[in-house]
Amino acid sequence: MDDVEINLKLASLGCLNDSVAGEDYIADYILYRLNKSHLYTYVKTLNLSSPTNNISQISQHIGEIIEKKWNSVDPVNCYKIFINQFRMGFFGKICFDDLSNVIQLNQLNDYLLSYPDNINLILLLSNNTTR
């Protein structure tokens, strides 16, 4: 993984200033990751006819909706809307990190991850490891 992808992950999550990373790049990366993970909730949320790999098409679609209310549309604002919808969780949950090695090495405790009632045990374990 290179620095560009790390920066796009961080920017997608709001850890970097959007204008520094570029709203169009952030939106395109989010769309790429949603499609790669087969998370097509954005299609229904944005009332699109089908999934797409083209962030410009999504931006244009958002722009058409905005244009009905306001006369002018800034494409950057359309990207911002898409990014904010993602950050608010409207497109579903996604993990940008590759956990395949962790899962293969059986380093995740499925019992603790599957049962939120065990929060006290999780807190106890985390307190013991943070000394």
JSON list of C-alpha atoms in Angstrom, two decimals:
[
{"chain": "A", "resi": 1, "resn": "MET", "atom": "CA", "xyz": [0.00, 0.00, 0.00]},
{"chain": "A", "resi": 2, "resn": "ASP", "atom": "CA", "xyz": [1.39, 3.37, -0.88]},
{"chain": "A", "resi": 3, "resn": "ASP", "atom": "CA", "xyz": [1.14, 6.77, 0.78]},
{"chain": "A", "resi": 4, "resn": "VAL", "atom": "CA", "xyz": [-1.51, 7.93, -1.70]},
{"chain": "A", "resi": 5, "resn": "GLU", "atom": "CA", "xyz": [-3.92, 5.18, -0.68]},
{"chain": "A", "resi": 6, "resn": "ILE", "atom": "CA", "xyz": [-3.25, 5.74, 3.01]},
{"chain": "A", "resi": 7, "resn": "ASN", "atom": "CA", "xyz": [-3.95, 9.44, 2.56]},
{"chain": "A", "resi": 8, "resn": "LEU", "atom": "CA", "xyz": [-7.17, 8.70, 0.67]},
{"chain": "A", "resi": 9, "resn": "LYS", "atom": "CA", "xyz": [-8.32, 6.34, 3.42]},
{"chain": "A", "resi": 10, "resn": "LEU", "atom": "CA", "xyz": [-7.64, 8.99, 6.05]},
{"chain": "A", "resi": 11, "resn": "ALA", "atom": "CA", "xyz": [-9.27, 11.71, 3.97]},
{"chain": "A", "resi": 12, "resn": "SER", "atom": "CA", "xyz": [-12.33, 9.53, 3.34]},
{"chain": "A", "resi": 13, "resn": "LEU", "atom": "CA", "xyz": [-12.80, 9.21, 7.08]},
{"chain": "A", "resi": 14, "resn": "GLY", "atom": "CA", "xyz": [-12.36, 12.95, 7.65]},
{"chain": "A", "resi": 15, "resn": "CYS", "atom": "CA", "xyz": [-8.90, 12.71, 9.23]},
{"chain": "A", "resi": 16, "resn": "LEU", "atom": "CA", "xyz": [-7.39, 15.02, 6.60]},
{"chain": "A", "resi": 17, "resn": "ASN", "atom": "CA", "xyz": [-8.70, 18.30, 5.26]},
{"chain": "A", "resi": 18, "resn": "ASP", "atom": "CA", "xyz": [-10.90, 17.55, 2.24]},
{"chain": "A", "resi": 19, "resn": "SER", "atom": "CA", "xyz": [-9.65, 20.50, 0.22]},
{"chain": "A", "resi": 20, "resn": "VAL", "atom": "CA", "xyz": [-6.04, 19.37, 0.65]},
{"chain": "A", "resi": 21, "resn": "ALA", "atom": "CA", "xyz": [-6.75, 15.84, -0.55]},
{"chain": "A", "resi": 22, "resn": "GLY", "atom": "CA", "xyz": [-9.25, 16.98, -3.20]},
{"chain": "A", "resi": 23, "resn": "GLU", "atom": "CA", "xyz": [-12.95, 16.31, -2.87]},
{"chain": "A", "resi": 24, "resn": "ASP", "atom": "CA", "xyz": [-13.12, 14.64, -6.28]},
{"chain": "A", "resi": 25, "resn": "TYR", "atom": "CA", "xyz": [-10.33, 12.20, -5.38]},
{"chain": "A", "resi": 26, "resn": "ILE", "atom": "CA", "xyz": [-11.90, 11.42, -2.01]},
{"chain": "A", "resi": 27, "resn": "ALA", "atom": "CA", "xyz": [-15.34, 10.82, -3.53]},
{"chain": "A", "resi": 28, "resn": "ASP", "atom": "CA", "xyz": [-13.84, 8.66, -6.28]},
{"chain": "A", "resi": 29, "resn": "TYR", "atom": "CA", "xyz": [-11.92, 6.58, -3.73]},
{"chain": "A", "resi": 30, "resn": "ILE", "atom": "CA", "xyz": [-15.03, 6.07, -1.60]},
{"chain": "A", "resi": 31, "resn": "LEU", "atom": "CA", "xyz": [-16.99, 4.96, -4.66]},
{"chain": "A", "resi": 32, "resn": "TYR", "atom": "CA", "xyz": [-14.16, 2.60, -5.66]},
{"chain": "A", "resi": 33, "resn": "ARG", "atom": "CA", "xyz": [-14.08, 1.01, -2.20]},
{"chain": "A", "resi": 34, "resn": "LEU", "atom": "CA", "xyz": [-17.88, 0.70, -2.00]},
{"chain": "A", "resi": 35, "resn": "ASN", "atom": "CA", "xyz": [-17.99, -1.05, -5.38]},
{"chain": "A", "resi": 36, "resn": "LYS", "atom": "CA", "xyz": [-14.98, -3.25, -4.56]},
{"chain": "A", "resi": 37, "resn": "SER", "atom": "CA", "xyz": [-16.78, -4.38, -1.39]},
{"chain": "A", "resi": 38, "resn": "HIS", "atom": "CA", "xyz": [-20.06, -4.89, -3.28]},
{"chain": "A", "resi": 39, "resn": "LEU", "atom": "CA", "xyz": [-21.78, -2.31, -1.07]},
{"chain": "A", "resi": 40, "resn": "TYR", "atom": "CA", "xyz": [-24.31, -0.80, -3.44]},
{"chain": "A", "resi": 41, "resn": "THR", "atom": "CA", "xyz": [-26.45, 0.96, -0.84]},
{"chain": "A", "resi": 42, "resn": "TYR", "atom": "CA", "xyz": [-25.43, 4.26, -2.44]},
{"chain": "A", "resi": 43, "resn": "VAL", "atom": "CA", "xyz": [-27.49, 3.31, -5.51]},
{"chain": "A", "resi": 44, "resn": "LYS", "atom": "CA", "xyz": [-30.73, 3.23, -3.52]},
{"chain": "A", "resi": 45, "resn": "THR", "atom": "CA", "xyz": [-29.77, 6.14, -1.26]},
{"chain": "A", "resi": 46, "resn": "LEU", "atom": "CA", "xyz": [-29.03, 8.41, -4.22]},
{"chain": "A", "resi": 47, "resn": "ASN", "atom": "CA", "xyz": [-31.87, 6.99, -6.33]},
{"chain": "A", "resi": 48, "resn": "LEU", "atom": "CA", "xyz": [-29.55, 5.86, -9.13]},
{"chain": "A", "resi": 49, "resn": "SER", "atom": "CA", "xyz": [-30.65, 3.33, -11.73]},
{"chain": "A", "resi": 50, "resn": "SER", "atom": "CA", "xyz": [-27.63, 1.05, -11.21]},
{"chain": "A", "resi": 51, "resn": "PRO", "atom": "CA", "xyz": [-24.14, 0.94, -9.67]},
{"chain": "A", "resi": 52, "resn": "THR", "atom": "CA", "xyz": [-21.46, 2.95, -11.42]},
{"chain": "A", "resi": 53, "resn": "ASN", "atom": "CA", "xyz": [-17.70, 3.40, -11.37]},
{"chain": "A", "resi": 54, "resn": "ASN", "atom": "CA", "xyz": [-18.03, 6.98, -12.56]},
{"chain": "A", "resi": 55, "resn": "ILE", "atom": "CA", "xyz": [-17.96, 9.55, -9.74]},
{"chain": "A", "resi": 56, "resn": "SER", "atom": "CA", "xyz": [-18.65, 12.31, -12.28]},
{"chain": "A", "resi": 57, "resn": "GLN", "atom": "CA", "xyz": [-21.95, 10.61, -13.13]},
{"chain": "A", "resi": 58, "resn": "ILE", "atom": "CA", "xyz": [-22.89, 10.57, -9.44]},
{"chain": "A", "resi": 59, "resn": "SER", "atom": "CA", "xyz": [-21.82, 14.19, -9.05]},
{"chain": "A", "resi": 60, "resn": "GLN", "atom": "CA", "xyz": [-23.95, 15.16, -12.03]},
{"chain": "A", "resi": 61, "resn": "HIS", "atom": "CA", "xyz": [-26.92, 13.26, -10.60]},
{"chain": "A", "resi": 62, "resn": "ILE", "atom": "CA", "xyz": [-26.55, 15.03, -7.25]},
{"chain": "A", "resi": 63, "resn": "GLY", "atom": "CA", "xyz": [-26.19, 18.32, -9.14]},
{"chain": "A", "resi": 64, "resn": "GLU", "atom": "CA", "xyz": [-29.47, 17.75, -10.96]},
{"chain": "A", "resi": 65, "resn": "ILE", "atom": "CA", "xyz": [-31.23, 17.26, -7.64]},
{"chain": "A", "resi": 66, "resn": "ILE", "atom": "CA", "xyz": [-29.65, 20.39, -6.17]},
{"chain": "A", "resi": 67, "resn": "GLU", "atom": "CA", "xyz": [-30.40, 22.42, -9.28]},
{"chain": "A", "resi": 68, "resn": "LYS", "atom": "CA", "xyz": [-34.13, 21.95, -8.71]},
{"chain": "A", "resi": 69, "resn": "LYS", "atom": "CA", "xyz": [-33.79, 23.93, -5.49]},
{"chain": "A", "resi": 70, "resn": "TRP", "atom": "CA", "xyz": [-30.98, 26.34, -6.40]},
{"chain": "A", "resi": 71, "resn": "ASN", "atom": "CA", "xyz": [-30.13, 27.73, -9.80]},
{"chain": "A", "resi": 72, "resn": "SER", "atom": "CA", "xyz": [-26.38, 27.14, -9.76]},
{"chain": "A", "resi": 73, "resn": "VAL", "atom": "CA", "xyz": [-24.47, 24.01, -8.85]},
{"chain": "A", "resi": 74, "resn": "ASP", "atom": "CA", "xyz": [-20.81, 23.81, -7.83]},
{"chain": "A", "resi": 75, "resn": "PRO", "atom": "CA", "xyz": [-19.43, 20.34, -8.70]},
{"chain": "A", "resi": 76, "resn": "VAL", "atom": "CA", "xyz": [-17.22, 20.44, -5.58]},
{"chain": "A", "resi": 77, "resn": "ASN", "atom": "CA", "xyz": [-20.37, 20.73, -3.45]},
{"chain": "A", "resi": 78, "resn": "CYS", "atom": "CA", "xyz": [-21.76, 17.62, -5.14]},
{"chain": "A", "resi": 79, "resn": "TYR", "atom": "CA", "xyz": [-18.62, 15.69, -4.18]},
{"chain": "A", "resi": 80, "resn": "LYS", "atom": "CA", "xyz": [-18.91, 17.06, -0.65]},
{"chain": "A", "resi": 81, "resn": "ILE", "atom": "CA", "xyz": [-22.50, 15.83, -0.41]},
{"chain": "A", "resi": 82, "resn": "PHE", "atom": "CA", "xyz": [-21.45, 12.35, -1.53]},
{"chain": "A", "resi": 83, "resn": "ILE", "atom": "CA", "xyz": [-18.55, 12.31, 0.96]},
{"chain": "A", "resi": 84, "resn": "ASN", "atom": "CA", "xyz": [-20.74, 13.52, 3.82]},
{"chain": "A", "resi": 85, "resn": "GLN", "atom": "CA", "xyz": [-23.44, 10.94, 3.04]},
{"chain": "A", "resi": 86, "resn": "PHE", "atom": "CA", "xyz": [-20.73, 8.27, 3.26]},
{"chain": "A", "resi": 87, "resn": "ARG", "atom": "CA", "xyz": [-19.35, 9.63, 6.53]},
{"chain": "A", "resi": 88, "resn": "MET", "atom": "CA", "xyz": [-22.81, 9.74, 8.08]},
{"chain": "A", "resi": 89, "resn": "GLY", "atom": "CA", "xyz": [-23.23, 6.04, 7.29]},
{"chain": "A", "resi": 90, "resn": "PHE", "atom": "CA", "xyz": [-25.93, 6.30, 4.64]},
{"chain": "A", "resi": 91, "resn": "PHE", "atom": "CA", "xyz": [-24.00, 3.95, 2.33]},
{"chain": "A", "resi": 92, "resn": "GLY", "atom": "CA", "xyz": [-23.47, 1.23, 4.92]},
{"chain": "A", "resi": 93, "resn": "LYS", "atom": "CA", "xyz": [-20.53, 0.10, 7.01]},
{"chain": "A", "resi": 94, "resn": "ILE", "atom": "CA", "xyz": [-17.15, -0.60, 5.46]},
{"chain": "A", "resi": 95, "resn": "CYS", "atom": "CA", "xyz": [-13.65, -1.33, 6.69]},
{"chain": "A", "resi": 96, "resn": "PHE", "atom": "CA", "xyz": [-10.91, 0.12, 4.49]},
{"chain": "A", "resi": 97, "resn": "ASP", "atom": "CA", "xyz": [-8.21, -2.02, 6.09]},
{"chain": "A", "resi": 98, "resn": "ASP", "atom": "CA", "xyz": [-7.35, -5.46, 4.74]},
{"chain": "A", "resi": 99, "resn": "LEU", "atom": "CA", "xyz": [-8.01, -7.86, 7.60]},
{"chain": "A", "resi": 100, "resn": "SER", "atom": "CA", "xyz": [-7.42, -11.06, 5.63]},
{"chain": "A", "resi": 101, "resn": "ASN", "atom": "CA", "xyz": [-4.05, -11.77, 7.31]},
{"chain": "A", "resi": 102, "resn": "VAL", "atom": "CA", "xyz": [-5.51, -11.19, 10.76]},
{"chain": "A", "resi": 103, "resn": "ILE", "atom": "CA", "xyz": [-8.41, -13.51, 10.01]},
{"chain": "A", "resi": 104, "resn": "GLN", "atom": "CA", "xyz": [-6.13, -16.19, 8.49]},
{"chain": "A", "resi": 105, "resn": "LEU", "atom": "CA", "xyz": [-3.89, -16.10, 11.55]},
{"chain": "A", "resi": 106, "resn": "ASN", "atom": "CA", "xyz": [-7.01, -16.42, 13.72]},
{"chain": "A", "resi": 107, "resn": "GLN", "atom": "CA", "xyz": [-6.07, -13.33, 15.69]},
{"chain": "A", "resi": 108, "resn": "LEU", "atom": "CA", "xyz": [-9.64, -12.10, 16.00]},
{"chain": "A", "resi": 109, "resn": "ASN", "atom": "CA", "xyz": [-11.64, -13.46, 18.87]},
{"chain": "A", "resi": 110, "resn": "ASP", "atom": "CA", "xyz": [-14.99, -14.17, 17.20]},
{"chain": "A", "resi": 111, "resn": "TYR", "atom": "CA", "xyz": [-16.73, -14.61, 20.54]},
{"chain": "A", "resi": 112, "resn": "LEU", "atom": "CA", "xyz": [-15.81, -11.14, 21.75]},
{"chain": "A", "resi": 113, "resn": "LEU", "atom": "CA", "xyz": [-16.63, -9.56, 18.40]},
{"chain": "A", "resi": 114, "resn": "SER", "atom": "CA", "xyz": [-20.00, -11.32, 18.06]},
{"chain": "A", "resi": 115, "resn": "TYR", "atom": "CA", "xyz": [-21.48, -10.60, 21.46]},
{"chain": "A", "resi": 116, "resn": "PRO", "atom": "CA", "xyz": [-21.71, -6.95, 22.53]},
{"chain": "A", "resi": 117, "resn": "ASP", "atom": "CA", "xyz": [-22.99, -8.13, 25.95]},
{"chain": "A", "resi": 118, "resn": "ASN", "atom": "CA", "xyz": [-19.39, -8.98, 26.75]},
{"chain": "A", "resi": 119, "resn": "ILE", "atom": "CA", "xyz": [-18.37, -5.32, 26.84]},
{"chain": "A", "resi": 120, "resn": "ASN", "atom": "CA", "xyz": [-17.22, -5.67, 30.46]},
{"chain": "A", "resi": 121, "resn": "LEU", "atom": "CA", "xyz": [-14.90, -8.52, 29.48]},
{"chain": "A", "resi": 122, "resn": "ILE", "atom": "CA", "xyz": [-13.59, -6.50, 26.54]},
{"chain": "A", "resi": 123, "resn": "LEU", "atom": "CA", "xyz": [-12.94, -3.52, 28.81]},
{"chain": "A", "resi": 124, "resn": "LEU", "atom": "CA", "xyz": [-11.22, -5.76, 31.35]},
{"chain": "A", "resi": 125, "resn": "LEU", "atom": "CA", "xyz": [-8.97, -7.28, 28.68]},
{"chain": "A", "resi": 126, "resn": "SER", "atom": "CA", "xyz": [-8.13, -3.89, 27.21]},
{"chain": "A", "resi": 127, "resn": "ASN", "atom": "CA", "xyz": [-7.26, -2.48, 30.64]},
{"chain": "A", "resi": 128, "resn": "ASN", "atom": "CA", "xyz": [-4.91, -5.39, 31.29]},
{"chain": "A", "resi": 129, "resn": "THR", "atom": "CA", "xyz": [-3.06, -4.86, 28.01]},
{"chain": "A", "resi": 130, "resn": "THR", "atom": "CA", "xyz": [-2.60, -1.09, 28.31]},
{"chain": "A", "resi": 131, "resn": "ARG", "atom": "CA", "xyz": [-0.24, -1.10, 31.28]}
]
